[in-house]
Amino acid sequence: MFVRGALVRGELARLGRLRGAREQRQAEFLRIAAGPANSAWYRLVDGADVETSRRMRDAVLDTDGGRSR
């Protein structure tokens, strides 16, 4: 959807579900992860590319799939 610059039917709902599932799994993992596993998680999900994709995803969801001004 980001390459096309538009959403097709159902993608907004799917994107929202994927964000929710990711946040749930992250919370579950971090609740039980200790020491090195916790540090490895943050190293894995850190960086400019990850942050850029997160901002893009959140911008789409925050505008309900419409174009932001």
C-alpha positions as a Markdown table, in Angstrom:
| # | Residue | x | y | z |
|---|---|---|---|---|
| 1 | Met | 0.0 | 0.0 | 0.0 |
| 2 | Phe | 2.9 | 2.4 | 0.7 |
| 3 | Val | 4.4 | 1.8 | -2.8 |
| 4 | Arg | 1.0 | 2.2 | -4.5 |
| 5 | Gly | 0.3 | 5.3 | -2.4 |
| 6 | Ala | -3.3 | 4.1 | -1.9 |
| 7 | Leu | -5.3 | 1.5 | 0.0 |
| 8 | Val | -7.4 | -1.1 | -1.6 |
| 9 | Arg | -10.5 | -2.5 | 0.1 |
| 10 | Gly | -9.8 | -4.1 | 3.4 |
| 11 | Glu | -6.2 | -2.9 | 3.8 |
| 12 | Leu | -7.0 | -0.3 | 6.5 |
| 13 | Ala | -8.7 | -2.8 | 8.7 |
| 14 | Arg | -5.9 | -5.3 | 8.1 |
| 15 | Leu | -3.3 | -2.8 | 8.9 |
| 16 | Gly | -5.1 | -1.9 | 12.2 |
| 17 | Arg | -5.3 | -5.6 | 13.2 |
| 18 | Leu | -1.6 | -6.1 | 12.4 |
| 19 | Arg | -0.6 | -3.1 | 14.6 |
| 20 | Gly | -2.8 | -4.5 | 17.4 |
| 21 | Ala | -1.4 | -8.0 | 17.1 |
| 22 | Arg | 2.2 | -6.7 | 17.1 |
| 23 | Glu | 1.6 | -4.5 | 20.2 |
| 24 | Gln | 0.0 | -7.5 | 22.0 |
| 25 | Arg | 2.8 | -9.8 | 21.1 |
| 26 | Gln | 5.4 | -7.3 | 22.1 |
| 27 | Ala | 3.8 | -6.7 | 25.5 |
| 28 | Glu | 3.6 | -10.5 | 26.1 |
| 29 | Phe | 7.3 | -11.0 | 25.1 |
| 30 | Leu | 8.6 | -8.1 | 27.2 |
| 31 | Arg | 6.5 | -9.2 | 30.2 |
| 32 | Ile | 8.4 | -12.5 | 30.3 |
| 33 | Ala | 11.7 | -11.6 | 28.6 |
| 34 | Ala | 14.7 | -11.0 | 30.9 |
| 35 | Gly | 18.2 | -9.6 | 30.4 |
| 36 | Pro | 19.7 | -10.5 | 27.1 |
| 37 | Ala | 16.4 | -11.4 | 25.4 |
| 38 | Asn | 14.9 | -8.0 | 26.4 |
| 39 | Ser | 18.0 | -6.2 | 25.1 |
| 40 | Ala | 17.9 | -8.2 | 21.8 |
| 41 | Trp | 14.3 | -7.2 | 21.3 |
| 42 | Tyr | 15.1 | -3.5 | 21.4 |
| 43 | Arg | 18.1 | -3.9 | 19.2 |
| 44 | Leu | 15.9 | -5.7 | 16.6 |
| 45 | Val | 13.2 | -3.1 | 16.5 |
| 46 | Asp | 15.4 | -0.1 | 16.7 |
| 47 | Gly | 16.7 | 2.0 | 13.8 |
| 48 | Ala | 15.7 | 4.6 | 11.2 |
| 49 | Asp | 14.0 | 2.1 | 8.8 |
| 50 | Val | 11.8 | 0.7 | 11.6 |
| 51 | Glu | 10.9 | 4.1 | 12.9 |
| 52 | Thr | 10.0 | 5.4 | 9.4 |
| 53 | Ser | 7.8 | 2.4 | 8.7 |
| 54 | Arg | 6.1 | 2.8 | 12.1 |
| 55 | Arg | 5.4 | 6.5 | 11.4 |
| 56 | Met | 4.0 | 5.7 | 8.0 |
| 57 | Arg | 1.8 | 3.0 | 9.4 |
| 58 | Asp | 0.5 | 5.3 | 12.2 |
| 59 | Ala | -0.1 | 8.2 | 9.8 |
| 60 | Val | -2.3 | 6.0 | 7.6 |
| 61 | Leu | -4.2 | 4.7 | 10.6 |
| 62 | Asp | -4.6 | 8.1 | 12.2 |
| 63 | Thr | -6.2 | 9.5 | 9.1 |
| 64 | Asp | -8.4 | 6.5 | 8.6 |
| 65 | Gly | -6.7 | 5.8 | 5.2 |
| 66 | Gly | -7.4 | 9.3 | 3.9 |
| 67 | Arg | -4.8 | 11.6 | 2.6 |
| 68 | Ser | -3.2 | 13.8 | 5.3 |
| 69 | Arg | -2.9 | 17.5 | 4.5 |
